[in-house]
Structure formats: C-alpha cells, structure tokens
Amino acid sequence: MIVNTNIASMNAQKSLLGTNNAMQKSLEKLSSGSRINKAADDAAGLAMSEKMRGQIKGLNQAVRNAQSAISLIQTAEGALNETHSILQRMRELAVQSASDTNTTDDRAKIQAEMDQLAKEVTRISNTTEFNTQNLLAGGLDNTFHIGANAGQNMSLSVGAMDAKSLNVAGNMVTTSFGAGELAQTGITGITTQSEGLDGKFIAAKKTVATYTPGAVFAGAAAVTDNASAYTGSVDKTFTLKVATVAANEVTQLQYSTDGGATFKAATWTAAGQFTLEDGVKIDIEADGALAADQTSTFAVTADKITFTLAGADDGSSPIGDEVNVYRNNTSAIIGDPATDTEATVNFDFATVLAAVGAAYDAADSSEISQTTQSSTAAVTGANGAVSTEAVTYSGIKVTSQAKANLAITTIDNAINAVSEERSNLGAMQNRLEHTINNLQTASENMTSAESRIRDVDMAAEMSQFTKSQILSQAGVAMLAQANQVPQAVLKLLG
C-alpha cells in the first residue's frame, strides 16, 4: 500500500472534471436554446449558419422593401383613380356640349368647368407624393430591391399624368400668322424653290428653337455641319441652334417619312455621311454657292409632316397639339446666311389643321408655338400680327358642336393613357404580392435550415444534462471513497 500517490482519487477527479465540463456545456445550451454558442462548439456549423442568417435578414428586408413598393404603387394608383373620375366627368361634359340643344352661353359654362377639371388633373399630378417623391409628374423611375443578394431588382416607371401630358390642358407661347407672302429669289443650287410662304419667325442670335416632329426617327444622332452654322439632333425633337452664320453658309434640311433624310448645304468643305441609331442614312452633299443675304429652305418632302409644338423657356409650355403641314406648298424652315444678329425660320401654312389634342377657334388655326432660350419675336406677312405673350387655356374646347366632338376623342385618348398606366401599376402590384409570398417562403425555409444547424435539441440535451448530473453525483461519491482508501494504513500502525 502507498500513501504518497492516490491513483484512485486522481482517476475519480479526472472523471468528475469531465462530467462537470459536460454538464456546464449542457447548462449553457439549455439556458440559451442554441447548440452553437461559440465557434468552439461547431466551427463549420457556425460559418454556415452565419451565411444563412445573412440570407434570412436580406430576405426579410426584401419583403419590407416589396411592401413599401406596393404602398408607393397604391398611392399612385389611388391618385390616378381620381384622375380617371375627372376625365370621365370631362367626357360627360363634352358629350353634353356636343348636342346643339346647348346655347353658346351653356357651352361657355361647360367650358369653364372643363378648364377647372383640367387644372385639378394637373394639381393631382404635381402633388401626389410618396416619401417626398413625386409619383405622377413624369420623373419617377424607381428601382426596388426585392432579393437578399445584389442585383435582385425590379424597376417601375410612371409617366407624366398632368393635364398637359394628357393633352387636355396646358400653356403655350403663340405667334399669329397673317396672309402676307415672302418671296424667295436669287437662290442657286437649291433643288426646290419655296412658294406660298405665309409668315416667318425671327429669333435673336444664339437662341435655340425646338420643334418636335412626330416620331420620324426611332433613334438619335447629333449632326453638326463643318461650317458651324446649325446643329441638329434627331430624336423626335429637331433643334436648330443659331450661331454665327456667315454668307454662303446656309443649310437645307429635308425630312422624309419613308425613312430617309438629307442635309444639304450651300457651301460645304467636304461631303460625308452620318448614320442614325435605327440605320437611317443622312447624306451630306455639296451644293452651289448662294448669293449673300439669300436663303435656302427646309423642305417638307412627304405628303404630310406632323410637328408637335414645344415648350417655352419662360416656364410656359404648349398644350401638346399637333399641326399638320401638307406638301402642297413645300416650304418650311429658312435660315438667314447674313452675319448679323438674327436668323429666320419660315413655315408654310397653306393647309394647317388642328390634330390630336385640341379644337381651335377659327382665328387660332394659324397659330404655332415657338420656344427659345432667350426672347423671341414673330414677324409675319403684311397682314400678320406679332405676339410673344404666354397664354393659358384648356387644351380641349367644347364651345361648338365640332369642337365637343373632337374633345370626346381627345378625352378618350387621355382615359386610355391613364388606364394603361393604372394597368401597369396594378400588374406591378400583383407581381410584388407574389414576390412577397416567394420571399416569405424562402425566408421560412432558410430559417428552418439555419435552426437545424444552430438550435439545440432540448430533449436530447436534457437527457445529456441528466446523465452528466448523475455522473457528477456518482463521481463526488467515488472521489470521497477514493480519498478514504489511504486511511487503511492507520490500522496497520495500530
């Protein structure tokens, strides 16, 4: 027998220590509910579960993002619902005015309500907001993040829903044309001479006049002549920029609705070719020189060219009506080659019709809008008038039976435009609702997977804890017994 070393006691202590450690871990897991409380518990499981946690949090946030997007859509769609109601009332008024049982006085009162309704359409468009973002003014182009990872987006765009954009109201700068004529003489090297000019615009030097033809070209390409006289851009809008124009540096632009367009210059240093995005060719050709102070023309080469009137730089803008210029007198824009401070833009209105947007009074039928970045004056023929005053009025008129009929068509187009926008919003809302369902399902499944890795099985761990607890109690008892073994030596001494 030995007394210096108690091997039995040491073994009992070792077992008791292991049992106590196991019991401590079980207590930690049972008290936290987690199988992994630190990396040492399961290093690989910890790394996997942390990635899953990131996915779960991302999915849950994506659900909230989609719900916010639905709220935005509902706000916009609710406003458009009221716009629809207003347009339906405007159509009702137009139908009422289309009957000749109404007197001129009656129609004037109907027109007054029509104007107020148009203003309310614009007010709704300008004031409908979500989180300070205007929804219906035409600038909304939002991206909604609807996934847990980068790039999982969907986009929403909402067009302008104001009365002007719907062609039922607006502001315009008007210029009246008289019955006078402008002769064009002394021009050489031009394929077509202009006849029957009814008037012309005079724009201050270095101003920009913008006209929007109907969708002649789908693409866009900037065209600049090497004489630095004019620059143009074809993308539904055609811009003439008046620069320093020297003698014999006059350009001619010809539009053709059959897909071709040609720029010609009186004097050009070189020929070349430009290509629009849709593949339409623009050929640059050299023509004969012009005498000083003479002009070349921008000729309408198709049977009909449609110009949509552009807005003005003073804050006013056109009502969106279109003016159809027919080919029976092919003259249009004329540039003045002189090196003074003005350039001349001429239009032929041998036949001018109001189209698409509005019904004009007889006196209005020869009006066109011009926009510039500085002041503009209009000079017409001998019997013409000059006007640069911005005026505001409803884009549709119901002051006669014919105008009321045209107003019905215009309002129908506006109703269709709003319906299309609401349909898009409704479709997007339905999509987002399905997106939310999918995200919630994905989050649920991912959470379940993460739980299996990270959460403790309480029943199994309780069994383990009970086992450790019993072993601990037995270990303490056995340690006490082992410590008593050396005392047997005392009996030998006695």
Coordinates of C-alpha atoms in Angstrom, one line a residue:
M1 CA 0.0 0.0 0.0
I2 CA 1.2 3.5 -0.8
V3 CA 0.0 6.9 0.6
N4 CA 2.0 9.4 -1.4
T5 CA 0.0 8.8 -4.6
N6 CA -3.7 8.1 -4.6
I7 CA -4.3 6.9 -8.2
A8 CA -7.9 6.0 -7.5
S9 CA -8.6 9.6 -6.3
M10 CA -6.8 11.1 -9.3
N11 CA -9.0 9.0 -11.7
A12 CA -12.1 10.0 -9.8
Q13 CA -11.2 13.6 -10.0
K14 CA -10.5 13.4 -13.7
S15 CA -13.8 11.8 -14.4
L16 CA -15.6 14.2 -12.2
L17 CA -14.0 17.2 -14.0
G18 CA -15.0 15.8 -17.4
T19 CA -18.5 15.3 -16.2
N20 CA -18.8 18.8 -14.7
N21 CA -17.5 20.3 -18.0
A22 CA -20.1 18.3 -20.0
M23 CA -22.8 19.4 -17.5
Q24 CA -21.7 23.0 -17.8
K25 CA -22.0 22.9 -21.6
S26 CA -25.4 21.3 -21.4
L27 CA -26.5 24.1 -19.0
E28 CA -25.2 26.7 -21.5
K29 CA -27.1 25.1 -24.4
L30 CA -30.2 24.6 -22.4
S31 CA -30.2 28.1 -21.0
S32 CA -29.6 29.7 -24.4
G33 CA -31.5 27.3 -26.6
S34 CA -28.6 27.3 -29.1
R35 CA -26.4 24.4 -29.9
I36 CA -23.6 26.7 -31.1
N37 CA -22.8 29.5 -28.6
K38 CA -19.2 30.0 -29.6
A39 CA -17.1 28.9 -32.5
A40 CA -15.5 26.1 -30.5
D41 CA -18.9 24.4 -30.3
D42 CA -19.0 23.8 -34.1
A43 CA -16.7 25.9 -36.3
A44 CA -18.1 24.8 -39.6
G45 CA -21.6 24.9 -38.4
L46 CA -21.1 28.5 -37.2
A47 CA -19.7 29.7 -40.5
M48 CA -22.6 28.1 -42.4
S49 CA -25.3 29.4 -40.1
E50 CA -23.9 32.9 -40.2
K51 CA -24.2 32.9 -44.0
M52 CA -27.7 31.7 -43.7
R53 CA -28.5 34.4 -41.2
G54 CA -27.4 37.0 -43.7
Q55 CA -29.7 35.5 -46.3
I56 CA -32.6 35.4 -43.9
K57 CA -32.2 39.0 -42.8
G58 CA -31.8 40.0 -46.5
L59 CA -35.0 38.1 -47.4
N60 CA -36.9 39.7 -44.6
Q61 CA -35.8 43.2 -45.6
A62 CA -36.7 42.4 -49.2
V63 CA -40.2 41.6 -48.0
R64 CA -40.4 45.0 -46.3
N65 CA -39.0 46.7 -49.5
A66 CA -41.7 45.0 -51.6
Q67 CA -44.3 46.0 -49.1
S68 CA -43.1 49.6 -49.3
A69 CA -43.2 49.4 -53.1
I70 CA -46.8 48.2 -53.0
S71 CA -47.6 51.2 -50.8
L72 CA -46.0 53.5 -53.3
I73 CA -47.9 51.9 -56.2
Q74 CA -51.2 52.1 -54.2
T75 CA -50.6 55.8 -53.6
A76 CA -50.0 56.5 -57.3
E77 CA -52.9 54.2 -58.4
G78 CA -55.3 55.8 -56.0
A79 CA -54.5 59.3 -57.4
L80 CA -54.9 58.0 -60.9
N81 CA -58.3 56.6 -59.9
E82 CA -59.4 60.2 -59.1
T83 CA -57.8 61.4 -62.4
H84 CA -60.0 58.8 -64.2
S85 CA -63.0 60.1 -62.4
I86 CA -62.2 63.6 -63.5
L87 CA -61.6 62.6 -67.1
Q88 CA -64.9 60.7 -67.1
R89 CA -66.7 63.9 -65.9
M90 CA -64.9 65.8 -68.7
R91 CA -66.0 63.3 -71.3
E92 CA -69.6 63.6 -69.9
L93 CA -69.4 67.4 -70.3
A94 CA -68.0 67.0 -73.8
V95 CA -70.9 64.7 -74.8
Q96 CA -73.3 67.2 -73.3
S97 CA -71.8 70.1 -75.2
A98 CA -71.8 68.1 -78.4
S99 CA -75.6 68.5 -78.6
D100 CA -76.9 71.6 -80.3
T101 CA -79.6 71.9 -77.7
N102 CA -77.0 73.9 -75.8
T103 CA -76.6 77.6 -76.4
T104 CA -73.3 79.5 -76.7
D105 CA -73.8 80.6 -73.1
D106 CA -74.4 77.0 -72.0
R107 CA -71.3 75.8 -73.7
A108 CA -69.2 78.6 -72.1
K109 CA -70.3 77.4 -68.7
I110 CA -69.4 73.8 -69.6
Q111 CA -66.0 75.1 -70.8
A112 CA -65.4 76.8 -67.5
E113 CA -65.9 73.6 -65.6
M114 CA -63.8 71.8 -68.2
D115 CA -60.9 74.2 -67.5
Q116 CA -61.2 73.8 -63.7
L117 CA -61.2 70.0 -64.1
A118 CA -58.1 70.1 -66.2
K119 CA -56.4 72.2 -63.6
E120 CA -57.3 69.6 -60.9
V121 CA -55.8 66.8 -63.1
T122 CA -52.5 68.8 -63.1
R123 CA -52.7 69.5 -59.4
I124 CA -53.1 65.8 -58.6
S125 CA -50.2 65.0 -60.8
N126 CA -48.0 67.6 -59.2
T127 CA -48.9 66.9 -55.6
T128 CA -49.1 63.1 -55.4
E129 CA -46.1 62.0 -53.4
F130 CA -44.7 59.1 -51.5
N131 CA -41.9 59.7 -49.0
T132 CA -41.5 63.2 -50.6
Q133 CA -41.1 61.6 -54.1
N134 CA -43.5 63.0 -56.8
L135 CA -45.1 60.0 -58.4
L136 CA -47.1 61.4 -61.4
A137 CA -45.0 64.3 -62.7
G138 CA -43.1 62.2 -65.2
G139 CA -39.8 61.8 -63.4
L140 CA -40.5 58.6 -61.5
D141 CA -38.1 55.8 -62.5
N142 CA -37.5 53.8 -59.4
T143 CA -35.7 50.5 -58.7
F144 CA -37.0 48.2 -56.0
H145 CA -34.6 45.8 -54.4
I146 CA -36.6 42.6 -53.8
G147 CA -34.0 40.0 -53.1
A148 CA -31.4 39.0 -50.5
N149 CA -28.5 39.4 -52.9
A150 CA -27.0 42.2 -55.1
G151 CA -28.8 42.9 -58.4
Q152 CA -32.1 41.3 -57.5
N153 CA -34.2 44.3 -58.5
M154 CA -37.3 45.3 -60.4
S155 CA -38.0 48.7 -62.0
L156 CA -41.0 51.0 -62.1
S157 CA -41.6 54.0 -64.3
V158 CA -44.6 56.2 -64.2
G159 CA -45.3 58.7 -67.0
A160 CA -46.4 62.3 -66.5
M161 CA -50.1 62.3 -65.8
D162 CA -50.7 66.1 -65.7
A163 CA -53.4 67.6 -67.9
K164 CA -50.8 68.9 -70.4
S165 CA -49.3 65.5 -70.9
L166 CA -52.7 64.0 -71.3
N167 CA -53.5 66.7 -74.0
V168 CA -56.3 68.2 -72.0
A169 CA -54.7 71.4 -70.9
G170 CA -51.5 73.5 -71.0
N171 CA -49.7 76.8 -71.6
M172 CA -48.3 78.0 -74.8
V173 CA -46.5 80.9 -76.4
T174 CA -48.4 81.8 -79.6
T175 CA -47.4 83.6 -82.7
S176 CA -50.1 84.5 -85.2
F177 CA -49.6 84.4 -89.0
G178 CA -51.2 86.8 -91.5
A179 CA -52.0 86.4 -95.1
G180 CA -48.9 88.1 -96.5
E181 CA -46.2 86.4 -98.6
L182 CA -42.5 86.2 -98.6
A183 CA -40.7 86.0 -101.9
Q184 CA -37.6 83.9 -102.2
T185 CA -35.3 85.0 -105.1
G186 CA -31.8 84.8 -106.3
I187 CA -31.1 81.3 -104.8
T188 CA -28.9 79.0 -106.8
G189 CA -28.0 75.3 -106.2
I190 CA -31.2 74.5 -104.4
T191 CA -33.4 71.6 -105.6
T192 CA -36.7 73.1 -104.6
Q193 CA -37.8 76.7 -104.5
S194 CA -40.3 77.7 -101.9
E195 CA -43.6 79.3 -102.7
G196 CA -46.7 80.5 -100.8
L197 CA -45.0 81.5 -97.6
D198 CA -47.4 82.9 -95.1
G199 CA -45.0 84.2 -92.4
K200 CA -41.7 83.8 -90.7
F201 CA -40.2 83.7 -87.2
I202 CA -37.3 86.0 -86.3
A203 CA -35.2 84.6 -83.4
A204 CA -32.5 86.5 -81.6
K205 CA -28.9 85.4 -82.3
K206 CA -27.7 82.3 -80.4
T207 CA -31.1 81.3 -79.3
V208 CA -32.4 77.8 -79.6
A209 CA -35.7 77.0 -81.3
T210 CA -37.0 73.5 -80.8
Y211 CA -39.7 71.7 -82.8
T212 CA -40.9 68.2 -82.2
P213 CA -42.0 66.3 -85.3
G214 CA -44.0 63.1 -85.0
A215 CA -41.8 60.0 -84.4
V216 CA -39.9 60.3 -87.7
F217 CA -36.9 58.5 -86.4
A218 CA -36.7 56.0 -83.6
G219 CA -33.0 56.6 -83.0
A220 CA -30.9 59.7 -82.2
A221 CA -27.8 61.1 -83.8
A222 CA -26.2 64.5 -83.4
V223 CA -25.4 66.2 -86.7
T224 CA -23.1 69.2 -86.9
D225 CA -22.1 70.9 -90.1
N226 CA -18.5 71.9 -90.5
A227 CA -19.5 75.5 -91.2
S228 CA -20.7 75.8 -87.6
A229 CA -23.9 77.2 -88.7
Y230 CA -26.5 74.9 -87.4
T231 CA -26.6 71.8 -85.2
G232 CA -29.4 69.3 -85.2
S233 CA -30.4 66.2 -83.2
V234 CA -32.9 63.8 -84.4
D235 CA -34.7 62.1 -81.5
K236 CA -38.3 63.1 -82.0
T237 CA -37.1 66.6 -81.5
F238 CA -35.2 68.7 -84.1
T239 CA -33.2 71.5 -82.7
L240 CA -31.9 74.5 -84.6
K241 CA -29.1 76.3 -82.9
V242 CA -28.4 79.8 -84.3
A243 CA -24.7 80.5 -84.3
T244 CA -22.6 83.0 -86.2
V245 CA -23.8 82.4 -89.7
A246 CA -21.5 83.7 -92.5
A247 CA -22.7 84.4 -96.0
N248 CA -22.9 81.3 -98.2
E249 CA -23.1 79.1 -95.2
V250 CA -26.8 78.2 -95.3
T251 CA -28.1 74.7 -94.7
Q252 CA -31.1 72.8 -96.0
L253 CA -32.8 70.0 -94.1
Q254 CA -35.2 67.7 -95.8
Y255 CA -37.5 65.3 -93.9
S256 CA -39.0 62.2 -95.5
T257 CA -41.3 59.8 -93.7
D258 CA -40.2 56.9 -95.9
G259 CA -37.1 56.6 -93.7
G260 CA -34.7 58.9 -95.4
A261 CA -33.4 62.4 -94.6
T262 CA -30.8 64.6 -96.3
F263 CA -28.9 67.6 -95.1
K264 CA -27.7 69.9 -97.8
A265 CA -25.5 73.0 -97.6
A266 CA -25.0 75.8 -100.0
T267 CA -21.2 75.7 -99.5
W268 CA -19.7 72.7 -97.8
T269 CA -16.0 72.0 -97.4
A270 CA -16.4 68.2 -97.6
A271 CA -19.1 65.6 -98.1
G272 CA -19.8 62.9 -95.5
Q273 CA -22.4 60.6 -94.1
F274 CA -24.0 60.1 -90.7
T275 CA -25.9 57.1 -89.5
L276 CA -28.8 57.2 -87.1
E277 CA -29.3 54.6 -84.5
D278 CA -32.1 53.0 -86.5
G279 CA -29.9 52.8 -89.6
V280 CA -31.4 55.7 -91.5
K281 CA -28.7 57.5 -93.5
I282 CA -28.1 61.2 -93.5
D283 CA -26.1 62.2 -96.6
I284 CA -24.1 65.4 -96.6
E285 CA -23.8 66.9 -100.1
A286 CA -22.1 70.0 -101.5
D287 CA -24.3 72.4 -103.5
G288 CA -23.6 75.6 -105.4
A289 CA -22.9 78.8 -103.6
L290 CA -25.7 81.2 -102.7
A291 CA -25.5 84.9 -103.1
A292 CA -25.1 86.9 -99.8
D293 CA -28.3 87.7 -97.9
Q294 CA -30.2 84.9 -99.6
T295 CA -31.7 81.8 -98.0
S296 CA -32.1 78.1 -98.6
T297 CA -35.1 76.1 -97.4
F298 CA -36.0 73.2 -95.1
A299 CA -38.5 71.4 -97.4
V300 CA -41.3 69.1 -96.4
T301 CA -40.8 66.2 -98.8
A302 CA -43.5 63.8 -97.5
D303 CA -47.2 64.2 -98.1
K304 CA -47.7 65.2 -94.5
I305 CA -45.3 66.1 -91.7
T306 CA -46.6 66.4 -88.2
F307 CA -45.0 68.9 -85.8
T308 CA -45.7 68.8 -82.1
L309 CA -45.3 72.2 -80.5
A310 CA -42.6 72.5 -77.9
G311 CA -42.5 74.5 -74.7
A312 CA -41.1 77.9 -73.9
D313 CA -38.2 78.8 -71.7
D314 CA -40.2 81.2 -69.5
G315 CA -42.0 78.3 -67.8
S316 CA -44.9 78.1 -70.2
S317 CA -45.3 75.2 -72.5
P318 CA -47.6 74.1 -75.3
I319 CA -50.8 72.2 -74.9
G320 CA -49.4 69.3 -76.9
D321 CA -51.5 69.8 -80.0
E322 CA -50.1 68.8 -83.4
V323 CA -50.0 70.9 -86.5
N324 CA -50.1 69.0 -89.8
V325 CA -48.1 70.7 -92.6
Y326 CA -49.0 69.4 -96.0
R327 CA -46.8 69.2 -99.1
N328 CA -48.9 71.3 -101.4
N329 CA -46.6 74.2 -100.8
T330 CA -43.3 72.8 -99.7
S331 CA -41.6 75.4 -97.6
A332 CA -40.7 75.3 -94.0
I333 CA -37.6 76.5 -92.2
I334 CA -35.4 79.1 -93.8
G335 CA -32.0 80.1 -92.4
D336 CA -30.7 83.6 -92.9
P337 CA -27.0 83.5 -94.0
A338 CA -26.1 87.0 -93.1
T339 CA -23.6 87.6 -90.3
D340 CA -25.9 89.9 -88.3
T341 CA -27.7 89.1 -85.1
E342 CA -30.7 87.2 -86.3
A343 CA -31.8 84.1 -88.1
T344 CA -35.1 83.5 -89.9
V345 CA -37.3 80.5 -89.6
N346 CA -40.2 80.2 -92.1
F347 CA -43.2 77.9 -92.1
D348 CA -45.7 77.2 -94.8
F349 CA -49.3 77.0 -93.6
A350 CA -51.1 76.7 -96.9
T351 CA -53.0 73.9 -95.1
V352 CA -53.0 73.8 -91.4
L353 CA -55.2 71.5 -89.3
A354 CA -55.6 71.1 -85.6
A355 CA -55.0 67.5 -84.7
V356 CA -54.9 65.1 -81.8
G357 CA -55.2 67.5 -78.9
A358 CA -57.5 70.4 -79.3
A359 CA -60.1 72.3 -81.2
Y360 CA -59.1 75.8 -82.0
D361 CA -61.2 78.9 -82.8
A362 CA -61.0 80.0 -86.5
A363 CA -58.5 82.7 -85.5
D364 CA -56.4 80.1 -83.8
S365 CA -56.0 77.8 -86.7
S366 CA -52.8 79.6 -88.0
E367 CA -51.0 79.6 -84.6
I368 CA -47.8 77.8 -83.8
S369 CA -45.7 77.7 -80.7
Q370 CA -42.0 78.5 -80.6
T371 CA -39.6 78.1 -77.7
T372 CA -36.2 79.8 -77.3
Q373 CA -33.7 80.2 -74.6
S374 CA -34.0 84.0 -74.9
S375 CA -36.5 86.5 -76.2
T376 CA -38.3 85.8 -79.4
A377 CA -40.3 88.0 -81.8
A378 CA -42.6 86.9 -84.6
V379 CA -42.7 88.8 -87.8
T380 CA -45.4 87.9 -90.3
G381 CA -46.7 89.0 -93.7
A382 CA -48.3 92.3 -94.5
N383 CA -51.5 91.4 -92.6
G384 CA -49.8 89.5 -89.8
A385 CA -49.8 90.1 -86.1
V386 CA -46.9 89.8 -83.6
S387 CA -47.4 88.1 -80.3
T388 CA -44.9 86.7 -77.7
E389 CA -47.3 86.7 -74.8
A390 CA -47.7 83.4 -72.9
V391 CA -51.4 82.5 -72.6
T392 CA -53.1 79.7 -70.7
Y393 CA -56.2 77.8 -71.7
S394 CA -57.7 74.4 -71.8
G395 CA -56.2 72.0 -74.3
I396 CA -59.7 71.0 -75.3
K397 CA -62.6 73.2 -76.2
V398 CA -66.3 72.4 -76.2
T399 CA -67.6 75.8 -77.4
S400 CA -69.1 74.3 -80.5
Q401 CA -70.5 71.0 -81.6
A402 CA -67.5 70.2 -83.8
K403 CA -65.0 71.0 -81.0
A404 CA -67.0 69.0 -78.5
N405 CA -66.8 66.0 -80.8
L406 CA -63.1 66.4 -81.1
A407 CA -62.8 66.8 -77.3
I408 CA -64.5 63.5 -76.8
T409 CA -61.8 61.8 -78.9
T410 CA -59.1 63.7 -77.0
I411 CA -60.5 62.7 -73.6
D412 CA -60.9 59.1 -74.7
N413 CA -57.2 59.1 -75.6
A414 CA -56.4 60.6 -72.1
I415 CA -58.6 58.0 -70.4
N416 CA -56.8 55.3 -72.3
A417 CA -53.4 56.7 -71.3
V418 CA -54.4 56.7 -67.6
S419 CA -55.9 53.2 -67.9
E420 CA -52.7 52.0 -69.4
E421 CA -50.7 53.5 -66.5
R422 CA -53.1 52.1 -63.9
S423 CA -52.9 48.7 -65.6
N424 CA -49.1 48.7 -65.4
L425 CA -49.3 49.7 -61.7
G426 CA -51.8 47.0 -61.0
A427 CA -49.7 44.4 -62.8
M428 CA -46.7 45.5 -60.8
Q429 CA -48.6 45.3 -57.6
N430 CA -49.8 41.8 -58.3
R431 CA -46.2 40.8 -59.2
L432 CA -44.9 42.3 -55.9
E433 CA -47.5 40.4 -53.9
H434 CA -46.3 37.1 -55.5
T435 CA -42.7 38.3 -54.8
I436 CA -43.6 38.8 -51.2
N437 CA -45.1 35.3 -50.9
N438 CA -42.0 33.8 -52.5
L439 CA -39.6 35.8 -50.3
Q440 CA -41.5 34.7 -47.2
T441 CA -41.4 31.1 -48.2
A442 CA -37.7 31.3 -48.9
S443 CA -37.1 33.0 -45.6
E444 CA -39.1 30.4 -43.8
N445 CA -37.2 27.5 -45.4
M446 CA -33.8 29.2 -44.8
T447 CA -34.7 29.9 -41.2
S448 CA -35.6 26.2 -40.7
A449 CA -32.3 25.1 -42.2
E450 CA -30.4 27.6 -40.0
S451 CA -32.3 26.3 -37.0
R452 CA -31.3 22.8 -37.6
I453 CA -27.7 23.8 -37.6
R454 CA -27.7 26.3 -34.7
D455 CA -30.6 25.5 -32.3
V456 CA -30.3 22.9 -29.6
D457 CA -32.5 19.8 -29.4
M458 CA -33.8 20.4 -25.9
A459 CA -35.0 16.8 -25.3
A460 CA -31.7 15.3 -26.3
E461 CA -29.7 17.9 -24.4
M462 CA -31.8 17.5 -21.3
S463 CA -31.1 13.8 -21.4
Q464 CA -27.4 14.6 -21.7
F465 CA -27.6 17.0 -18.8
T466 CA -29.4 14.4 -16.6
K467 CA -26.7 11.9 -17.5
S468 CA -24.0 14.4 -16.6
Q469 CA -25.8 15.3 -13.4
I470 CA -26.0 11.7 -12.2
L471 CA -22.4 11.0 -13.2
S472 CA -21.3 14.1 -11.3
Q473 CA -23.1 13.0 -8.2
A474 CA -21.5 9.5 -8.5
G475 CA -18.1 11.0 -9.2
V476 CA -18.3 13.0 -6.0
A477 CA -19.2 9.9 -4.0
M478 CA -16.5 7.9 -5.6
L479 CA -13.9 10.6 -5.0
A480 CA -14.8 10.6 -1.4
Q481 CA -14.4 6.8 -1.3
A482 CA -11.0 7.0 -3.1
N483 CA -9.8 9.6 -0.6
Q484 CA -10.6 7.2 2.3
V485 CA -8.5 4.3 0.9
P486 CA -5.1 5.6 2.3
Q487 CA -6.6 5.7 5.8
A488 CA -6.4 1.9 5.9
V489 CA -2.7 2.3 6.6
L490 CA -3.6 3.7 10.1
K491 CA -4.9 0.3 11.1
L492 CA -1.5 -1.2 10.3
L493 CA 0.1 1.3 12.7
G494 CA -2.4 0.4 15.4

